[in-house]
Amino acid sequence: MSVGFRKSLFGFNCDDVIEYIQSSHKKFSQKETQLNEKINALDDTIAKINAQLDDVKASKALVEAQLKEYTDKYDEIERLSQNIGKLYLVAQANSKSIMQNSTDNRDIANREVEKNLHSIDNAQESLNTLKTEIMQTSNDFVAKVDGLVASLHTAREQVTRNNDNSRELAEQFENLLADVNK
């Protein structure tokens, strides 16, 4: 580091040394100023980065809160979907049971309908038989009543004829008696 001071009687030239010191001081002051400015700039940058970091932390906290909310919703949806799945399986089992009961009830109802139809057929046959018997009995009764009416008519005619004969005979008898008494 030889600066190049001039020599003097007692060593180096004072002016050169002072000038060197002043120049060095000026350089170092400038350098210090530059470094202080750089430090200030870096402090500003650090402050901005810290503000951005705070923003990022706040965003991170917000994202974590949203993630927790979405995770909770996902868990809730997962529970709901499991419950819906269970309900679906129960509903499916119930529907199968209902369908089986419906089929069984339909079979029972069909058997009862068949029994009722058989009973109706038997009742219809019985009624047809009864109708035939009633018609036969009615025809027999009408025939007997017609016979009775005819018999009564014949009896009336006979009575009328007998009355007429009786009158004729009585007239003849009276005529004879009158002839005899004469």
Short mmCIF file of C-alpha atoms in Angstrom, two decimals, residues 56-72:
data_model
loop_
_atom_site.label_atom_id
_atom_site.label_comp_id
_atom_site.label_asym_id
_atom_site.label_seq_id
_atom_site.Cartn_x
_atom_site.Cartn_y
_atom_site.Cartn_z
CA VAL A 56 -48.65 -13.84 2.53
CA LYS A 57 -49.11 -14.99 6.14
CA ALA A 58 -52.57 -13.40 6.19
CA SER A 59 -53.34 -15.00 2.82
CA LYS A 60 -51.96 -18.27 4.13
CA ALA A 61 -54.15 -17.97 7.23
CA LEU A 62 -57.15 -17.16 5.01
CA VAL A 63 -56.33 -20.07 2.70
CA GLU A 64 -55.87 -22.36 5.71
CA ALA A 65 -59.22 -21.19 7.09
CA GLN A 66 -60.85 -21.80 3.71
CA LEU A 67 -59.08 -25.14 3.45
CA LYS A 68 -60.37 -26.07 6.92
CA GLU A 69 -63.85 -24.92 5.91
CA TYR A 70 -63.64 -26.95 2.67
CA THR A 71 -62.23 -29.92 4.58
CA ASP A 72 -65.06 -29.66 7.12
#
